[in-house]
Amino acid sequence: MLSHRERMSDSSPRGYDRLAPWYQTIERLRFAGGLQRWRERLLDEIPPCRQVLFLGDGDGRLLKSFLDQLLNRGPTSSNLVENIRSVDFSAKMLQCQRKRIARHPLRHKVQLEHGDVLNAQWPTRQYDLIVTAFFLDCFAEPQLRRLVSQLTTALAPEGLWYVVDFTQPDRGLAKHWAGGWLAVMHAFFRWQTDLPTRRLVHADSILKSSGLEPRCFQQNRTRWITSSLYSFAEKPNASDCSRRISSE
Ligand SMILES: C[S@@+](CC[C@H](N)C(=O)[O-])C[C@H]1O[C@@H](n2cnc3c(N)ncnc32)[C@H](O)[C@@H]1O
């Protein structure tokens, strides 16, 4: 059951605008380089693709790593990419993205777009890859269900959805450890950005109910940070990445 606040409010771009210049520093105070390693964790497993959609990439660190990786793979991969559309509703976060990739040889492939994903129009079966890092937890469950349903329609039949996010383990010490930190982070983002949720929404079950299955999956030792590559369940050979990687 959603609280009154969860029903009435949406995250505020102004809050993210305010956070943008400090975002990386605040993250480093708690995680050092840890979250960035998880953002990059499964980049190697992503096969070459033409149409890419990044959502809520914040200050653009994953976008930059993605471009670096394309470049390192050589011209076969980088020439294949036609368009990388990156949508964020914070003008300041987009400014950071623009700055971060300003000198990148592949920047001309990137189209930065200022907009709210909850009001956006998506093409049908267009994207070979959708990327969301620490983004799906910005939404209350009904919003997320609607968004995931729209985006699965936008995903090409053989497409992949790369999700990096926090999860809450369901038992043991890890459950309490993650629960405590997630409560602190939710309180911080509610204060700064009017985040509409008070607890983590289980994006994994929503993605699965939209017909997606994780093809690759890694999680950290304390089981509360995961990197997963999803594809449609009825496309078992959708990617090169059909193995399941166990926790480290
Ligand atoms: C928690 S930050 C995550 C940033 C980045 N992906 C990362 O890995 O740290 C959420 C990002 O999503 C953006 N965002 C949140 N709600 C949005 C919405 N409804 N439409 C577009 N962007 C949104 C914010 O501006 C912010 O850049």
Short mmCIF file of C-alpha atoms and ligand atoms in Angstrom, two decimals:
data_model
loop_
_atom_site.label_atom_id
_atom_site.label_comp_id
_atom_site.label_asym_id
_atom_site.label_seq_id
_atom_site.Cartn_x
_atom_site.Cartn_y
_atom_site.Cartn_z
CA MET A 1 0.00 0.00 0.00
CA LEU A 2 1.45 3.38 -1.00
CA SER A 3 1.67 6.16 1.55
CA HIS A 4 0.00 9.51 0.82
CA ARG A 5 3.41 10.98 -0.02
CA GLU A 6 4.24 8.11 -2.35
CA ARG A 7 1.01 8.68 -4.26
CA MET A 8 1.24 12.46 -4.43
CA SER A 9 4.84 13.28 -5.26
CA ASP A 10 7.40 12.61 -7.98
CA SER A 11 11.16 13.08 -7.81
CA SER A 12 12.25 16.61 -8.46
CA PRO A 13 14.68 17.51 -11.24
CA ARG A 14 15.62 20.54 -9.12
CA GLY A 15 16.88 18.23 -6.40
CA TYR A 16 19.07 16.37 -8.89
CA ASP A 17 20.21 19.69 -10.34
CA ARG A 18 21.38 20.69 -6.87
CA LEU A 19 23.11 17.35 -6.34
CA ALA A 20 24.77 17.17 -9.77
CA PRO A 21 28.06 18.97 -8.95
CA TRP A 22 28.47 16.92 -5.74
CA TYR A 23 27.06 13.64 -6.88
CA GLN A 24 30.34 11.82 -7.48
CA THR A 25 31.93 13.23 -4.30
CA ILE A 26 28.98 12.20 -2.12
CA GLU A 27 29.05 8.73 -3.66
CA ARG A 28 32.80 8.40 -3.06
CA LEU A 29 32.41 9.29 0.63
CA ARG A 30 30.36 6.13 1.14
CA PHE A 31 31.43 3.77 -1.64
CA ALA A 32 34.84 4.99 -2.85
CA GLY A 33 35.01 3.58 -6.41
CA GLY A 34 32.72 0.66 -5.55
CA LEU A 35 29.56 1.70 -7.35
CA GLN A 36 31.44 2.59 -10.52
CA ARG A 37 32.94 -0.90 -10.61
CA TRP A 38 29.40 -2.31 -10.47
CA ARG A 39 28.23 0.07 -13.18
CA GLU A 40 30.98 -1.29 -15.43
CA ARG A 41 30.70 -4.88 -14.28
CA LEU A 42 28.94 -6.47 -17.25
CA LEU A 43 29.92 -4.04 -20.02
CA ASP A 44 32.16 -6.74 -21.50
CA GLU A 45 29.19 -9.06 -21.85
CA ILE A 46 27.18 -6.69 -24.05
CA PRO A 47 27.33 -7.68 -27.70
CA PRO A 48 27.67 -5.02 -30.41
CA CYS A 49 24.44 -3.04 -30.89
CA ARG A 50 22.98 -0.31 -33.11
CA GLN A 51 20.41 1.59 -31.08
CA VAL A 52 21.06 2.30 -27.42
CA LEU A 53 18.94 4.04 -24.79
CA PHE A 54 20.42 5.34 -21.51
CA LEU A 55 17.94 6.49 -18.89
CA GLY A 56 18.77 8.68 -15.90
CA ASP A 57 22.52 8.30 -16.34
CA GLY A 58 23.16 11.20 -13.98
CA ASP A 59 26.64 12.64 -14.34
CA GLY A 60 27.45 10.29 -17.22
CA ARG A 61 30.13 8.04 -15.77
CA LEU A 62 28.56 4.89 -17.16
CA LEU A 63 27.89 6.54 -20.52
CA LYS A 64 31.58 7.50 -20.73
CA SER A 65 32.73 3.99 -19.77
CA PHE A 66 30.36 2.55 -22.37
CA LEU A 67 31.90 4.79 -25.07
CA ASP A 68 35.43 3.91 -23.91
CA GLN A 69 34.60 0.27 -24.12
CA LEU A 70 33.17 0.63 -27.63
CA LEU A 71 36.34 2.38 -28.69
CA ASN A 72 38.54 -0.32 -27.16
CA ARG A 73 36.63 -3.02 -28.98
CA GLY A 74 37.61 -1.45 -32.27
CA PRO A 75 35.85 -0.16 -35.37
CA THR A 76 33.55 -3.19 -35.87
CA SER A 77 31.73 -2.38 -32.65
CA SER A 78 31.99 1.38 -32.69
CA ASN A 79 30.94 1.76 -36.33
CA LEU A 80 27.94 -0.44 -35.76
CA VAL A 81 26.43 1.86 -33.13
CA GLU A 82 24.10 4.29 -34.87
CA ASN A 83 22.62 6.22 -31.97
CA ILE A 84 22.97 6.44 -28.20
CA ARG A 85 20.03 8.37 -26.75
CA SER A 86 20.50 9.50 -23.16
CA VAL A 87 17.43 10.92 -21.40
CA ASP A 88 17.53 12.68 -18.04
CA PHE A 89 15.18 15.24 -16.51
CA SER A 90 17.96 17.11 -14.68
CA ALA A 91 19.51 19.82 -16.87
CA LYS A 92 22.58 19.92 -14.60
CA MET A 93 23.12 16.17 -14.75
CA LEU A 94 22.90 16.40 -18.54
CA GLN A 95 25.44 19.21 -18.45
CA CYS A 96 27.81 16.86 -16.57
CA GLN A 97 27.21 14.17 -19.21
CA ARG A 98 27.92 16.66 -21.99
CA LYS A 99 31.13 17.80 -20.31
CA ARG A 100 32.28 14.28 -19.55
CA ILE A 101 32.05 13.12 -23.16
CA ALA A 102 32.94 16.45 -24.80
CA ARG A 103 36.31 15.21 -26.07
CA HIS A 104 35.31 11.64 -26.68
CA PRO A 105 35.88 10.43 -30.26
CA LEU A 106 32.42 8.78 -30.26
CA ARG A 107 30.49 11.76 -28.84
CA HIS A 108 28.77 12.36 -32.19
CA LYS A 109 26.88 9.09 -31.67
CA VAL A 110 25.29 10.44 -28.48
CA GLN A 111 22.07 12.40 -28.38
CA LEU A 112 21.46 13.98 -24.97
CA GLU A 113 17.81 14.63 -24.24
CA HIS A 114 16.27 16.69 -21.47
CA GLY A 115 12.99 15.05 -20.48
CA ASP A 116 10.94 13.12 -17.98
CA VAL A 117 10.86 9.42 -18.85
CA LEU A 118 7.38 9.20 -17.35
CA ASN A 119 6.05 11.47 -20.10
CA ALA A 120 8.29 10.34 -22.96
CA GLN A 121 7.19 8.64 -26.17
CA TRP A 122 9.12 5.49 -27.04
CA PRO A 123 9.46 3.90 -30.45
CA THR A 124 8.39 0.28 -30.87
CA ARG A 125 10.99 -2.54 -30.89
CA GLN A 126 13.77 -0.07 -31.53
CA TYR A 127 16.47 -0.47 -28.91
CA ASP A 128 19.10 -3.21 -28.94
CA LEU A 129 20.18 -2.07 -25.52
CA ILE A 130 18.55 -0.15 -22.65
CA VAL A 131 20.80 0.95 -19.79
CA THR A 132 19.54 1.91 -16.34
CA ALA A 133 21.95 2.28 -13.42
CA PHE A 134 20.63 3.18 -9.99
CA PHE A 135 17.58 4.55 -11.76
CA LEU A 136 14.67 2.12 -11.42
CA ASP A 137 14.60 2.79 -7.69
CA CYS A 138 13.60 6.42 -8.40
CA PHE A 139 9.99 5.31 -8.94
CA ALA A 140 7.06 4.12 -6.92
CA GLU A 141 5.82 0.67 -7.89
CA PRO A 142 2.86 1.71 -10.10
CA GLN A 143 5.08 4.17 -11.99
CA LEU A 144 7.78 1.56 -12.43
CA ARG A 145 5.31 -1.04 -13.70
CA ARG A 146 4.04 1.41 -16.33
CA LEU A 147 7.55 2.47 -17.32
CA VAL A 148 8.86 -1.11 -17.59
CA SER A 149 5.87 -2.11 -19.67
CA GLN A 150 6.45 0.82 -22.08
CA LEU A 151 10.16 0.12 -22.29
CA THR A 152 9.78 -3.59 -22.97
CA THR A 153 7.72 -2.54 -26.00
CA ALA A 154 10.57 -0.24 -27.03
CA LEU A 155 13.15 -3.05 -26.69
CA ALA A 156 13.98 -4.99 -29.86
CA PRO A 157 13.04 -8.69 -29.72
CA GLU A 158 16.70 -9.70 -29.32
CA GLY A 159 17.48 -6.66 -27.19
CA LEU A 160 19.15 -6.49 -23.81
CA TRP A 161 18.40 -4.36 -20.77
CA TYR A 162 21.38 -3.65 -18.54
CA VAL A 163 20.29 -2.97 -14.97
CA VAL A 164 22.64 -1.94 -12.17
CA ASP A 165 20.88 -1.40 -8.88
CA PHE A 166 20.60 -1.95 -5.18
CA THR A 167 18.64 -4.94 -3.98
CA GLN A 168 17.65 -6.08 -0.54
CA PRO A 169 18.74 -9.62 0.39
CA ASP A 170 15.85 -11.57 1.89
CA ARG A 171 17.66 -13.14 4.83
CA GLY A 172 20.61 -13.19 7.17
CA LEU A 173 22.86 -10.43 8.34
CA ALA A 174 23.03 -9.10 4.75
CA LYS A 175 19.30 -8.28 4.91
CA HIS A 176 19.77 -6.02 7.94
CA TRP A 177 23.01 -4.52 6.69
CA ALA A 178 21.45 -3.61 3.33
CA GLY A 179 18.18 -2.56 4.96
CA GLY A 180 19.97 -0.05 7.20
CA TRP A 181 21.96 1.53 4.39
CA LEU A 182 19.02 1.58 2.00
CA ALA A 183 16.94 3.39 4.63
CA VAL A 184 19.69 6.00 5.01
CA MET A 185 19.97 6.47 1.24
CA HIS A 186 16.20 6.66 0.74
CA ALA A 187 15.96 9.28 3.48
CA PHE A 188 18.75 11.29 1.84
CA PHE A 189 17.18 11.18 -1.64
CA ARG A 190 13.67 11.90 -0.24
CA TRP A 191 15.10 14.96 1.45
CA GLN A 192 17.04 16.14 -1.60
CA THR A 193 14.88 15.06 -4.54
CA ASP A 194 11.36 14.25 -3.22
CA LEU A 195 11.97 10.61 -4.05
CA PRO A 196 8.45 9.12 -4.00
CA THR A 197 9.38 5.83 -2.28
CA ARG A 198 10.24 4.85 1.27
CA ARG A 199 11.55 1.42 0.47
CA LEU A 200 13.19 -0.39 -2.39
CA VAL A 201 10.78 -1.48 -5.12
CA HIS A 202 11.69 -4.94 -6.44
CA ALA A 203 12.50 -4.06 -10.03
CA ASP A 204 13.60 -7.64 -10.74
CA SER A 205 10.11 -9.06 -10.22
CA ILE A 206 8.56 -6.27 -12.32
CA LEU A 207 11.02 -6.92 -15.16
CA LYS A 208 10.27 -10.64 -14.95
CA SER A 209 6.53 -10.03 -15.03
CA SER A 210 7.11 -8.10 -18.28
CA GLY A 211 8.66 -11.19 -19.85
CA LEU A 212 12.34 -10.48 -19.16
CA GLU A 213 14.85 -12.82 -17.55
CA PRO A 214 18.37 -12.08 -16.30
CA ARG A 215 20.89 -13.70 -18.69
CA CYS A 216 23.89 -12.55 -16.70
CA PHE A 217 23.85 -11.65 -13.10
CA GLN A 218 26.50 -10.59 -10.62
CA GLN A 219 26.15 -9.36 -7.11
CA ASN A 220 28.57 -8.09 -4.53
CA ARG A 221 29.65 -10.03 -1.47
CA THR A 222 27.03 -8.44 0.78
CA ARG A 223 24.36 -9.13 -1.89
CA TRP A 224 22.94 -5.66 -2.13
CA ILE A 225 24.46 -4.35 -5.36
CA THR A 226 23.67 -6.20 -8.58
CA SER A 227 24.52 -5.89 -12.24
CA SER A 228 22.22 -7.84 -14.55
CA LEU A 229 21.61 -8.19 -18.24
CA TYR A 230 18.01 -9.04 -19.06
CA SER A 231 16.58 -10.31 -22.30
CA PHE A 232 13.18 -11.66 -23.28
CA ALA A 233 12.61 -15.05 -21.70
CA GLU A 234 11.44 -16.60 -24.98
CA LYS A 235 14.72 -15.61 -26.65
CA PRO A 236 17.17 -17.89 -24.89
CA ASN A 237 19.89 -17.21 -27.44
CA ALA A 238 19.31 -13.48 -27.51
CA SER A 239 22.84 -12.62 -26.48
CA ASP A 240 26.31 -14.08 -26.29
CA CYS A 241 25.90 -13.87 -22.61
CA SER A 242 23.86 -16.90 -21.69
CA ARG A 243 25.87 -17.96 -18.66
CA ARG A 244 24.88 -17.11 -15.15
CA ILE A 245 27.72 -15.72 -13.10
CA SER A 246 27.51 -16.54 -9.45
CA SER A 247 28.15 -14.14 -6.59
CA GLU A 248 31.75 -13.35 -5.90
C1 LIG B 1 19.93 8.18 -8.49
S1 LIG B 1 20.44 9.05 -9.91
C2 LIG B 1 21.36 7.80 -10.78
C3 LIG B 1 22.36 8.41 -11.68
C4 LIG B 1 23.27 7.43 -12.43
N1 LIG B 1 22.53 6.55 -13.30
C5 LIG B 1 24.14 6.61 -11.51
O1 LIG B 1 24.49 5.51 -11.89
O2 LIG B 1 24.49 7.09 -10.45
C6 LIG B 1 18.95 9.13 -10.84
C7 LIG B 1 19.08 9.88 -12.15
O3 LIG B 1 17.84 9.74 -12.86
C8 LIG B 1 17.33 11.01 -13.22
N2 LIG B 1 15.87 10.90 -13.12
C9 LIG B 1 15.12 10.60 -12.03
N3 LIG B 1 13.83 10.56 -12.33
C10 LIG B 1 13.73 10.84 -13.66
C11 LIG B 1 12.66 10.94 -14.57
N4 LIG B 1 11.40 10.78 -14.17
N5 LIG B 1 12.93 11.22 -15.86
C12 LIG B 1 14.22 11.40 -16.29
N6 LIG B 1 15.28 11.33 -15.47
C13 LIG B 1 15.05 11.05 -14.17
C14 LIG B 1 17.94 12.00 -12.22
O4 LIG B 1 18.01 13.31 -12.74
C15 LIG B 1 19.30 11.38 -11.99
O5 LIG B 1 20.22 11.81 -12.96
#
